[in-house]
Coordinates of C-alpha atoms in Angstrom, one line a residue:
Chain A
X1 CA 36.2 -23.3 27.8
X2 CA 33.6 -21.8 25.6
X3 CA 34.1 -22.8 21.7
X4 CA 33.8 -19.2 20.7
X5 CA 37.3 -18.5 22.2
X6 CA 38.7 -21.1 20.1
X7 CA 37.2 -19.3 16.9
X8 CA 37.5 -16.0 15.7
X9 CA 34.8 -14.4 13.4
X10 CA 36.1 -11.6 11.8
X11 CA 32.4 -9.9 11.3
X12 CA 30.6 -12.9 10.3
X13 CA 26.9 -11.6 9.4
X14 CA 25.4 -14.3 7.6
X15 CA 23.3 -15.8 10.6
X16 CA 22.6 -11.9 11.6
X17 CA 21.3 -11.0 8.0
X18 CA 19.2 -14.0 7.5
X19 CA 17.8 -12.8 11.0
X20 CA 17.2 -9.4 10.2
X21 CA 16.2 -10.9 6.9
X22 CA 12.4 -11.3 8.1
X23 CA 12.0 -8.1 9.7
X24 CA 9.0 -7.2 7.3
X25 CA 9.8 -4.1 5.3
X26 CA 6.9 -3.1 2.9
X27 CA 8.6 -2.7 -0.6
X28 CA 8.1 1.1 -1.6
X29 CA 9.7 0.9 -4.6
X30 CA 6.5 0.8 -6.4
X31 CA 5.6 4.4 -5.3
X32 CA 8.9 5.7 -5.6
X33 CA 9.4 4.3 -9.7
X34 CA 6.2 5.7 -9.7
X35 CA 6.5 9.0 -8.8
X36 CA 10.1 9.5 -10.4
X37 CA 7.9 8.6 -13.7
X38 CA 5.7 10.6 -12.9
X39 CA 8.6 13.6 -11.9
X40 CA 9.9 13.2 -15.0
X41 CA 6.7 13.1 -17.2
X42 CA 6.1 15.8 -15.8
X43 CA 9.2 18.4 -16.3
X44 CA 7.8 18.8 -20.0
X45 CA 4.1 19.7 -19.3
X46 CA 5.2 22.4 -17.1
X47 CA 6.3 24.8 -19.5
X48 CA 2.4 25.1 -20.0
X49 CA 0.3 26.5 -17.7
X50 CA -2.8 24.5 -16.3
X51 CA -5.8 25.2 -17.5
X52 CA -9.0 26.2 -15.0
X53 CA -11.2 23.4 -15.6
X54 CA -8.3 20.8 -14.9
X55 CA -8.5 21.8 -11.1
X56 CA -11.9 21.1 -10.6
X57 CA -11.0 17.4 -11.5
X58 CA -8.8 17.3 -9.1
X59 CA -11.0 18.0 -6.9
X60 CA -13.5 15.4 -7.9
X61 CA -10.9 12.9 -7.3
X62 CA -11.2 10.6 -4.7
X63 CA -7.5 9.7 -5.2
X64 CA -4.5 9.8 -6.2
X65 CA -4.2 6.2 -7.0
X66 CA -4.2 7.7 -10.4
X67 CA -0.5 8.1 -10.5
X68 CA -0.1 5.0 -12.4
X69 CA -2.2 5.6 -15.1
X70 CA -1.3 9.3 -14.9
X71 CA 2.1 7.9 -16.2
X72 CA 0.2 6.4 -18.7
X73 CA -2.1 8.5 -19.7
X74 CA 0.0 11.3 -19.9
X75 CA 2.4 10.3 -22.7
X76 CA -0.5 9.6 -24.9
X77 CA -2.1 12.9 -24.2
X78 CA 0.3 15.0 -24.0
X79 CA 1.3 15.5 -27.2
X80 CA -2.9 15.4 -28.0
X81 CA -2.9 19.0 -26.3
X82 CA 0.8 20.1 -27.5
X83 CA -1.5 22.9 -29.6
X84 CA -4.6 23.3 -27.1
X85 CA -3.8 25.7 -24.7
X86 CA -5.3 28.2 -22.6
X87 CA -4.3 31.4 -21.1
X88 CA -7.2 32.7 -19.8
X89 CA -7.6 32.0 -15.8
X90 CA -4.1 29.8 -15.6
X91 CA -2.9 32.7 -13.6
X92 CA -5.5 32.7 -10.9
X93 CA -5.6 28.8 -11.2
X94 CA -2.1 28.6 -10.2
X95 CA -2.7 30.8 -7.2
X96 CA -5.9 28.3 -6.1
X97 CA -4.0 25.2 -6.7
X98 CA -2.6 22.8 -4.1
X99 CA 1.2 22.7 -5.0
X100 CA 0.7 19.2 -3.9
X101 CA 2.9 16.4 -6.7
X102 CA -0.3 14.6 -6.8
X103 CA -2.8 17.3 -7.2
X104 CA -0.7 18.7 -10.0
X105 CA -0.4 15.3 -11.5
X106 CA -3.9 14.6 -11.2
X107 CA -4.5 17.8 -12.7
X108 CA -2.0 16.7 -15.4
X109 CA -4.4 13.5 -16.1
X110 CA -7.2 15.4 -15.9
X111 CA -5.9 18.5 -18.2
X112 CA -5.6 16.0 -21.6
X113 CA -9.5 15.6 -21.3
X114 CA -10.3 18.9 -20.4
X115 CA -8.0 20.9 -22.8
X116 CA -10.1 19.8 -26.0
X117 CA -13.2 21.5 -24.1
X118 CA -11.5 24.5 -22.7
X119 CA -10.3 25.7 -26.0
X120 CA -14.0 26.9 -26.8
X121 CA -15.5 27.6 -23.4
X122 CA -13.3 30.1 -21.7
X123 CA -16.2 31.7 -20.9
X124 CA -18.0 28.9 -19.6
X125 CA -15.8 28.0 -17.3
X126 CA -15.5 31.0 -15.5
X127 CA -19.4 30.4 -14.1
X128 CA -18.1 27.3 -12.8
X129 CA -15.1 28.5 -11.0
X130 CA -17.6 29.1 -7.9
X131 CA -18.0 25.5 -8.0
X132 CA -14.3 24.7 -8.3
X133 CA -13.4 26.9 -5.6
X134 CA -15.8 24.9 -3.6
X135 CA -14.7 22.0 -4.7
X136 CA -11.2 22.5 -3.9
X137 CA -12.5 23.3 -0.2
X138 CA -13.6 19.7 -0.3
X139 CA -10.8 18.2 -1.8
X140 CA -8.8 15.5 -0.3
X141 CA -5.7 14.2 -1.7
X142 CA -4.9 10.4 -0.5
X143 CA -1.2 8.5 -1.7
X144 CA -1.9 4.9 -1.3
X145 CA 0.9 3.0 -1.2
X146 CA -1.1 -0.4 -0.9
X147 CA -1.0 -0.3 -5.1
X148 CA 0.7 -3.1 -6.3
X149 CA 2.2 -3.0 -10.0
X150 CA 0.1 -0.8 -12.6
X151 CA -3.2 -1.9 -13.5
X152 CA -3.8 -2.2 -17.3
X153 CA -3.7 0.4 -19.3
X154 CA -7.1 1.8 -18.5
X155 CA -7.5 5.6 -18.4
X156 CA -9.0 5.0 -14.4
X157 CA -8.7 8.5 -14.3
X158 CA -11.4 9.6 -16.6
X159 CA -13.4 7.2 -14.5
X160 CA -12.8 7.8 -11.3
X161 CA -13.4 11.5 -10.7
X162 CA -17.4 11.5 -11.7
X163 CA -19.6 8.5 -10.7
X164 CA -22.6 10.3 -9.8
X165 CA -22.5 12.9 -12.5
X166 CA -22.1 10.2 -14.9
X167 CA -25.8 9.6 -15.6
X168 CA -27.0 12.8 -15.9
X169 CA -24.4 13.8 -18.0
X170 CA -25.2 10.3 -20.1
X171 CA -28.8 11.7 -20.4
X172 CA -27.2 15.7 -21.4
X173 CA -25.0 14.4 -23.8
X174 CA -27.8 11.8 -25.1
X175 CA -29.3 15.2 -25.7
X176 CA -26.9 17.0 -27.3
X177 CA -26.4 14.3 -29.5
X178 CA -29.5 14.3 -30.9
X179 CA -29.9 17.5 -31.2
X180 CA -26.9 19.4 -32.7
X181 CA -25.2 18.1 -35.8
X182 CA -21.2 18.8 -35.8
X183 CA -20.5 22.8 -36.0
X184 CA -16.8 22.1 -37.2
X185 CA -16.5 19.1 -39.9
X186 CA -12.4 19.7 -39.4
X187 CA -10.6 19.3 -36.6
X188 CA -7.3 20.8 -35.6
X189 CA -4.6 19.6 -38.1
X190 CA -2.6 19.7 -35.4
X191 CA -4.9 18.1 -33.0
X192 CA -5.5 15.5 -35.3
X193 CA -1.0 14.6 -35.5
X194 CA -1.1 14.7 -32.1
X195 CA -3.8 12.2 -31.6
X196 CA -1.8 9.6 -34.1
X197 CA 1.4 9.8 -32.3
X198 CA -0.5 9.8 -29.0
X199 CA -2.5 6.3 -29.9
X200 CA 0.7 5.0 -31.7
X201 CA 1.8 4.7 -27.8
X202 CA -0.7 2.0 -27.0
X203 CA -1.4 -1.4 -28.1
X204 CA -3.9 -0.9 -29.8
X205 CA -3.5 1.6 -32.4
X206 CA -6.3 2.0 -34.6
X207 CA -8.9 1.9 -31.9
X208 CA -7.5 4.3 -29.5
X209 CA -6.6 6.8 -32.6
X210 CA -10.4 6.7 -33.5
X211 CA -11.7 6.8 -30.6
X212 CA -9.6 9.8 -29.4
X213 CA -10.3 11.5 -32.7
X214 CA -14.0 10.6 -31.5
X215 CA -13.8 12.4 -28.6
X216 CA -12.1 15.4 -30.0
X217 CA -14.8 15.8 -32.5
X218 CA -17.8 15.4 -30.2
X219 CA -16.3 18.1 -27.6
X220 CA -16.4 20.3 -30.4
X221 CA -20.1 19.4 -31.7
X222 CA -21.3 20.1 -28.2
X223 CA -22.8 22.9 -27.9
X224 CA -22.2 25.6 -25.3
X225 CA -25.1 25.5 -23.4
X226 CA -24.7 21.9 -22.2
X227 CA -21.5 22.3 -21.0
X228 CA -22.1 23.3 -17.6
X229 CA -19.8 21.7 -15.0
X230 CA -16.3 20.8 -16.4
X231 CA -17.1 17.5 -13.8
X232 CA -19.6 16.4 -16.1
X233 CA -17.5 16.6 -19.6
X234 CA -15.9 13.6 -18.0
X235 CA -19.4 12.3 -17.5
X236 CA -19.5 12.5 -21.7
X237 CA -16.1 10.9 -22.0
X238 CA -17.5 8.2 -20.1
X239 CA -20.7 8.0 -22.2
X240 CA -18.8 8.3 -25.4
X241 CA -16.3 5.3 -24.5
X242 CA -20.0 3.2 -24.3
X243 CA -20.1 3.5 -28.7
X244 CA -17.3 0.7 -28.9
X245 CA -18.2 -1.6 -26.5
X246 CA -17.2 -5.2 -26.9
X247 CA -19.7 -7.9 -25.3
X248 CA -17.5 -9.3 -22.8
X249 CA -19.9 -11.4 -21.1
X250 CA -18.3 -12.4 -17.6
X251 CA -14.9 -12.4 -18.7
X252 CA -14.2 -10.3 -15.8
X253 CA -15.9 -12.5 -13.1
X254 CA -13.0 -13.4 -11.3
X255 CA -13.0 -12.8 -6.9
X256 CA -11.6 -9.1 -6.3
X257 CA -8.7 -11.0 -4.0
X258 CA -7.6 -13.3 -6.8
X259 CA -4.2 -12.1 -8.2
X260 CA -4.2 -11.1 -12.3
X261 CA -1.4 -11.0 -14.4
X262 CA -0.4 -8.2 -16.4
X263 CA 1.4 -8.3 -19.8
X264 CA 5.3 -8.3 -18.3
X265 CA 4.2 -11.0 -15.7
X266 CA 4.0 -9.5 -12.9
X267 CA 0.9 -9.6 -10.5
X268 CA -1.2 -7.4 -8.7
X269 CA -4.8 -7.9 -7.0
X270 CA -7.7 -5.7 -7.6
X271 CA -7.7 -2.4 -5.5
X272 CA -10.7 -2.0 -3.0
X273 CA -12.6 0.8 -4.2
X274 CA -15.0 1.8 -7.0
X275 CA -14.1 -1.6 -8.4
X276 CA -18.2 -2.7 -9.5
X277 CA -18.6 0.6 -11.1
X278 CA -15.0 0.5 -12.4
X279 CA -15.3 -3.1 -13.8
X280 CA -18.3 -1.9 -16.2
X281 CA -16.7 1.2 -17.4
X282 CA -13.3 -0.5 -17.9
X283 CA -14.4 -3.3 -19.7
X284 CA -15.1 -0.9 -22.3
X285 CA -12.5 1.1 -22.2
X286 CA -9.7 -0.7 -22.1
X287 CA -8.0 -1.1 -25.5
X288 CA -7.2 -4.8 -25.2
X289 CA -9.3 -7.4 -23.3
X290 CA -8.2 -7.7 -19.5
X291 CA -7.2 -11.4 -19.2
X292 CA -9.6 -13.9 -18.9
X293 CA -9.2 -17.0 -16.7
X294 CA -7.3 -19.5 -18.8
X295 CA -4.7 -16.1 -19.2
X296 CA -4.8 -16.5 -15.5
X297 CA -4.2 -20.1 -15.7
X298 CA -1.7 -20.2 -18.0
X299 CA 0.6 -17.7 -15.7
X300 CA 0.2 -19.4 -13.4
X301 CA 1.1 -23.0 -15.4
X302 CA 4.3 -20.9 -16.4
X303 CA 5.3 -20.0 -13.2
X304 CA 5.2 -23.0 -12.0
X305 CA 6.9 -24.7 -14.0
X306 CA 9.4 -22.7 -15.0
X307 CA 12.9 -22.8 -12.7
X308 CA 12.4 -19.8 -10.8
X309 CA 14.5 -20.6 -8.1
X310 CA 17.7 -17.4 -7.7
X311 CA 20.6 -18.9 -9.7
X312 CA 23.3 -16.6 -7.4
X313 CA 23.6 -14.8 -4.0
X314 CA 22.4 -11.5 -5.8
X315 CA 19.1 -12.9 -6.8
X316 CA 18.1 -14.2 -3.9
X317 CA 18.6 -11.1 -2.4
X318 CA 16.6 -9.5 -5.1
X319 CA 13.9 -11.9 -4.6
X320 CA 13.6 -11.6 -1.3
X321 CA 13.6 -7.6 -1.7
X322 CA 10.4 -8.3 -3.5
X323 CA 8.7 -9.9 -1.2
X324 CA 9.7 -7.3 1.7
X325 CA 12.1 -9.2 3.8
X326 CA 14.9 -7.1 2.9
X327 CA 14.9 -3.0 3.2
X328 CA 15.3 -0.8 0.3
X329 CA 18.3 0.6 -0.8
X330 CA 18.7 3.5 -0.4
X331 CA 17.7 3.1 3.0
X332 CA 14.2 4.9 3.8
X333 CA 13.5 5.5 7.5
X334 CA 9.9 6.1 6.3
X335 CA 9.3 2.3 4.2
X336 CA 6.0 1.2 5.1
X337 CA 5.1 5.0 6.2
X338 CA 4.2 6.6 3.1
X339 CA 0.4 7.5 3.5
X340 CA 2.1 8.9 7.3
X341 CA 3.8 11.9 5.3
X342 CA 0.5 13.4 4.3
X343 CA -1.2 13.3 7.6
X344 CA -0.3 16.7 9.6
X345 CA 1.3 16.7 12.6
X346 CA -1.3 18.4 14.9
X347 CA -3.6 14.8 14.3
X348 CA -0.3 13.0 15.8
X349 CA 0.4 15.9 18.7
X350 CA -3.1 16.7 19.8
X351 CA -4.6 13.3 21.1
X352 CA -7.0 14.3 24.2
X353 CA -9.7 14.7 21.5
X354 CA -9.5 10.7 21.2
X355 CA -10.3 10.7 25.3
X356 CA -13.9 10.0 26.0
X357 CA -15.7 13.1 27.6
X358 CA -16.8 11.4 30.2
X359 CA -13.2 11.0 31.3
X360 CA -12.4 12.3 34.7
X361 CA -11.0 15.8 34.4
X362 CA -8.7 15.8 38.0
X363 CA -7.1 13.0 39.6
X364 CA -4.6 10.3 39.3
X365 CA -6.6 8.7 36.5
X366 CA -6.1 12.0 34.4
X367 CA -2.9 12.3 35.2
X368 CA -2.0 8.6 33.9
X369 CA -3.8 9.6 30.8
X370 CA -2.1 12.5 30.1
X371 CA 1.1 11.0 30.1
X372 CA 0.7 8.0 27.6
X373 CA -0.9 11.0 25.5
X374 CA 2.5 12.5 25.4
X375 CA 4.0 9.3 24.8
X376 CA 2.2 8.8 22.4
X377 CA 2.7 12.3 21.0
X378 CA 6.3 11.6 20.6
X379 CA 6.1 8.3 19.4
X380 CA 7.4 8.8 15.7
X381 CA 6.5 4.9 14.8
X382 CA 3.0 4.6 15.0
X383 CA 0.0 5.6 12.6
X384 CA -2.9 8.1 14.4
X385 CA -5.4 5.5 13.6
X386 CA -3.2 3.1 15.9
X387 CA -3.1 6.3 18.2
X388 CA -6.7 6.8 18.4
X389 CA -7.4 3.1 18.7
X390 CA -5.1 3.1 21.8
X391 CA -6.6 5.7 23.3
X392 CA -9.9 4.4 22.8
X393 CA -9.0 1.3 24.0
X394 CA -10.3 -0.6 21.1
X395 CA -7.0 -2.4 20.9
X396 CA -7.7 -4.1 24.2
X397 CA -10.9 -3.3 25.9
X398 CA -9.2 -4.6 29.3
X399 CA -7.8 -1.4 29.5
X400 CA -11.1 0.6 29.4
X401 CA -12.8 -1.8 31.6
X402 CA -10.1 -1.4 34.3
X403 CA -10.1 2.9 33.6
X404 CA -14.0 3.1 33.9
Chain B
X1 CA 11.4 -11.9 15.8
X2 CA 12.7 -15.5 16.6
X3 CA 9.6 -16.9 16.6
X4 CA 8.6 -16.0 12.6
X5 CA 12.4 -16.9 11.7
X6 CA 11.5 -20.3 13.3
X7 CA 8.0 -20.7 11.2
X8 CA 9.7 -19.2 8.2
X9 CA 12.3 -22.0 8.2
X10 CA 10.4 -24.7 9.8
X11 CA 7.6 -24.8 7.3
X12 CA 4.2 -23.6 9.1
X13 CA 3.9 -26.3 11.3
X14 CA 1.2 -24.7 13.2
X15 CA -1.0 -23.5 9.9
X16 CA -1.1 -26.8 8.6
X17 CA -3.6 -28.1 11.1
X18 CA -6.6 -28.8 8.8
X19 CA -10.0 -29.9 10.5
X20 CA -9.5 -33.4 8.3
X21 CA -7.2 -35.0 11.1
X22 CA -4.3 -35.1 8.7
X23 CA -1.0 -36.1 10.5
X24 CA 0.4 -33.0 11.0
X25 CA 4.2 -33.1 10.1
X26 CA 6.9 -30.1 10.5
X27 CA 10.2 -29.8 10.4
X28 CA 11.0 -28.9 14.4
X29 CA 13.3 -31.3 16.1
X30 CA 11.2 -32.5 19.0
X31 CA 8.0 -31.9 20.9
X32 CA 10.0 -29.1 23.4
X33 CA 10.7 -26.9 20.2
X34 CA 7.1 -27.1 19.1
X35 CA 6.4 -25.7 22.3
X36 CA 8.8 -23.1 22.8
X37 CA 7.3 -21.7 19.3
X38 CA 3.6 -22.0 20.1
X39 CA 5.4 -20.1 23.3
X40 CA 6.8 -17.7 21.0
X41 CA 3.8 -16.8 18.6
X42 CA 1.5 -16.2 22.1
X43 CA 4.3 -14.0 23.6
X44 CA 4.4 -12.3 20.6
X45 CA 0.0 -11.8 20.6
X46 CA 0.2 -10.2 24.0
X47 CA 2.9 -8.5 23.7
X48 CA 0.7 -5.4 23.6
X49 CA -1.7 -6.3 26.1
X50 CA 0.9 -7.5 28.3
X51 CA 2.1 -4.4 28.1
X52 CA -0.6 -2.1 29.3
X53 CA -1.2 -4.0 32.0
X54 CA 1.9 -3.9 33.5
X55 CA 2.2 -0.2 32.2
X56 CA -0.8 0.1 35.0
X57 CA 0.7 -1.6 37.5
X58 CA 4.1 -0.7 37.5
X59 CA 3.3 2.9 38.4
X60 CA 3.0 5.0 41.3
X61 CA -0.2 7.2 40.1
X62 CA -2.7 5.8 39.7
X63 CA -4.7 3.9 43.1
X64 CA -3.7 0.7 44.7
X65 CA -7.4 -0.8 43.9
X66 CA -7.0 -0.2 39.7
X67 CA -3.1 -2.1 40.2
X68 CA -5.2 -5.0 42.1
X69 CA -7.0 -5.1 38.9
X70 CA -4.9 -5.0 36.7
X71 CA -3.1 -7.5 38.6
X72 CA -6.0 -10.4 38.0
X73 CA -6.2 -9.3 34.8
X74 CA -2.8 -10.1 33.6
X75 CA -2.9 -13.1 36.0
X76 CA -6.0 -14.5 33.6
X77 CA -4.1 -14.3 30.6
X78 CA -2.8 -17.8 28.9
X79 CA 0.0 -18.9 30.7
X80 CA 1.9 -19.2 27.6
X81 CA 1.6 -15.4 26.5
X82 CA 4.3 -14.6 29.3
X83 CA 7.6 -13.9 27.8
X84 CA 9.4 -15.2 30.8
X85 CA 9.1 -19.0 29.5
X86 CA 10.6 -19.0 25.9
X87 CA 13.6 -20.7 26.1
X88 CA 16.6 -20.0 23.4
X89 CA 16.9 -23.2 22.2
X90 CA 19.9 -24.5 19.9
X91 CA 18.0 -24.3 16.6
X92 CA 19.6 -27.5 15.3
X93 CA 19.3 -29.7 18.2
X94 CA 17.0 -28.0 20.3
X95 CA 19.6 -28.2 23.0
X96 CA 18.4 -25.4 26.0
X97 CA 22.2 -25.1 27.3
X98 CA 24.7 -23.5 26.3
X99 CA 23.5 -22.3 23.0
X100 CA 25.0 -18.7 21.8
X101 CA 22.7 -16.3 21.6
X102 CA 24.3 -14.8 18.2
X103 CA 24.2 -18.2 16.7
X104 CA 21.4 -19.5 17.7
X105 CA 23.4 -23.0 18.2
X106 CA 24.3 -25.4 21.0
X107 CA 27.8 -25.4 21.5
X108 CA 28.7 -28.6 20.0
X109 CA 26.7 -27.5 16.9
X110 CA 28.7 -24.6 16.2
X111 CA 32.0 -26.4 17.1
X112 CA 31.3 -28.9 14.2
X113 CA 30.2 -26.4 11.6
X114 CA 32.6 -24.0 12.0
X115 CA 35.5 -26.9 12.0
X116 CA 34.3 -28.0 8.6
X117 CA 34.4 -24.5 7.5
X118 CA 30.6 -23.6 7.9
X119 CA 30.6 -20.8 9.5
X120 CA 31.8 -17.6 7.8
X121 CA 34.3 -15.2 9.3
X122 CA 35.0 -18.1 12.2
X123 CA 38.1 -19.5 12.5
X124 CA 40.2 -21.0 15.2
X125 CA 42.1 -18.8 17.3
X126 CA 44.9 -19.1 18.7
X127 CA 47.1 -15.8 20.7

């Protein structure tokens, strides 16, 4: 007699849990807190209309990885551009924009910078509105979901959109520095409010508030005939950030992979991307000092020795929703599938292009082919890339071998 | 699958082989299970591969000389990357008989957990 008939479990899931336990499920919270910050940032700004230049940084953008700082950013500028506001083209700008949540939050980020500039230049910026139309034909929007928790508190933003404009607009504004003296000596009273309450957000107060009032001051000195391209006023951002530089030395000479720790505790690695340009712009950006080794060491000293084992049921279950081994709650069908969303759906249906030409058009071969293409089509689980590299046969080159 | 919850709860036995002849020490209960999970991890490797090969021969389309092929092909693979020789083994004992496949446990494992009260939701029956 089997021993199950002698017991009776009355929906006993512990064994099954722990086993469904390790089913991998990347954590998406990040993205979603993320975006609902973003969401709900956002609701406030849109009573004003977006300004023309602010599209063509969206354009520039290579990504949207911005979303975290947009969340940052934008409290602090936000109320810096309460006053600044413009009507001219936001009509036709509307019509041109993607209605994408990124776009328009990247265009949110972007606007704070931009709005000081657009002010004066309504004119200007119509002569560049070729280029931003052009520039929005060459946009591309990515989500990344690989972000871990927020970098510090580093307008990447600003950074990110202009690398190669960043020189020559270094050299322009090097010029217009030297050659016109402030038009205005005021600013905007009400400029000048907004930029206290908007540094009194971040650490560090004093700096930020000066060198915001900084940058206000020198978009106004500017005069109109450098301002060309509304990509390269981030160019002078950039260059301006340069005045209160702080020798860091190789404070920030730490391997890409290693994992830092930001202020609440929490780690996250450095992204794969612009990062050797980004170091040297952020380091003198940032408002505080990004931590330095024995920082490093010391988190990690603390977490080890601290008890960090889960005390209950419930925190083991939120530790191991960290680390993926649990789903989300609410469930998402899509965890793990978030950079999937944006890709269209005629790159999933519309495979044969992913066929070499010198495929045989007739015969039983084709036929074969055709139908793991419409497998594949249907198949709602896999990424194109693991499409193409199916097709292609550069998951297992058995496969072509044997079809050649 | 069974094969990470094995390495998840019997502590990398298989990544801790360092080039410095250390003794290598896990947690498995004998030699068999280390097998059945090196087994496992190989099964789970070629799963794709595996898979488009018998994809090509299993079908009636395409010619008899590519399903020949195909054939060798999967015939050359590690012996170990066929899912036909994991065995479900009691996780506690390693016992390859009579082991339930909810539990994961040889019969006389599960008898003595769940008659010291081990096992939620399990509890002697009687009709």
């Amino acid at each position: 007699m089997r021993p199950e008939r002698l017991y009776v479990s009355g929906g006993c899931r512990t064994v099954d849990c722990a086993a469904q336990g390790n089913n991998a499920r990347l954590p998406s919270t990040k993205c979603k807190e993320r975006e609902s910050l973003a969401s709900g940032i956002w609701a406030p700004c849109t009573a004003r209309p977006l300004g023309t230049s602010s599209i063509s940084f969206s354009g520039n953008k290579e990504s949207s990885t911005s979303l975290s700082e947009g969340k940052e950013n934008e409290p602090e500028k936000n109320e810096a551009n309460a006053e600044v506001n413009t009507d001219g083209q936001n009509a036709e700008v509307n019509e041109v924009t993607e209605n994408s949540q990124q776009t328009l939050t990247s265009q949110l980020e972007t606007e704070p910078v931009v709005k000081p500039e657009d002010s004066k230049q309504v004119e200007k910026t119509k002569s560049g509105k070729e280029s931003l139309l052009e520039l929005l034909g060459a946009m591309k929007v990515e989500v990344t979901t690989a972000r871990k928790i927020r970098p510090s508190k580093t307008s990447r933003m600003s950074e990110r959109p202009d690398q190669e404009p960043m020189e020559s607009a270094h050299s322009m504004f090097q010029h217009a520095a030297a050659e016109g003296s402030p038009q205005h000596g005021t600013l905007n009273p009400a400029l000048v409010a907004a930029v206290s309450a908007a540094a009194s957000t971040l650490p560090n107060k004093h700096q930020a508030e000066s060198e915001l009032l900084k940058q206000l001051r020198k978009h106004e000195a500017v005069p109109d005939t450098h301002r060309r391209a509304d990509g390269q006023n981030i160019g002078h951002i950039i260059a301006d950030m340069k005045v209160g530089r702080r020798p860091n030395g190789r404070s920030n000479a730490r391997p890409t992979s290693q994992i830092r720790f930001d202020d609440d505790g929490k780690g996250y690695t450095q992204e794969r991307g612009i990062t050797g340009e980004l170091d040297g712009v952020r380091k003198r950006k940032s408002p505080f000092t990004s931590p330095t080794l024995w920082d490093i060491d010391l988190a990690n000293h603390i977490v080890q020795t601290t008890n960090q084992m889960p005390r209950n049921g419930f925190e083991e279950m939120i530790q191991w929703t960290k680390e993926g081994k649990l789903w989300q709650y609410p469930i998402n069908n899509e965890a793990g599938l978030e950079e999937e969303a944006s890709v269209p759906f005629h790159e999933h249906v519309f495979l044969e292009k992913h066929l070499d030409e010198s495929f045989p058009r007739q015969g039983p071969v084709r036929h074969f082919m055709e139908l793991v293409i419409t497998g594949l089509a249907k198949n709602h689980h896999l990424t194109v890339q693991q499409k193409k590299n199916i097709l292609t046969g550069s998951e297992t080159t058995s496969d072509r071998k044997m079809m050649s | 699958m069974a094969a990470w919850k094995l390495l998840s709860t019997g502590m990398g036995f298989l990544q801790s082989s360092l080039p410095f002849c250390r003794q290598v020490r896990g947690y498995y209960v004998d030699w068999r299970m280390v097998r059945d999970v090196k087994r496992r991890q190989m099964a789970f490797e070629y799963a794709d591969t595996r898979l488009r090969i018998n994809a090509i021969r299993k079908n009636t389309i395409l010619p008899k000389e590519l399903q020949e092929i195909a054939d060798k092909e999967i015939a050359a693979l590690p012996r170990d990357s066929c899912p036909v020789r994991i065995r479900n083994r009691c996780v506690m004992t390693s016992r390859p008989r009579g082991v339930k496949r909810r539990w994961r446990l040889s019969r006389i494992v599960f008898r003595h957990l769940a008659d010291h009260n081990q096992m939620s939701g399990i509890q002697r029956s009687m009709w």
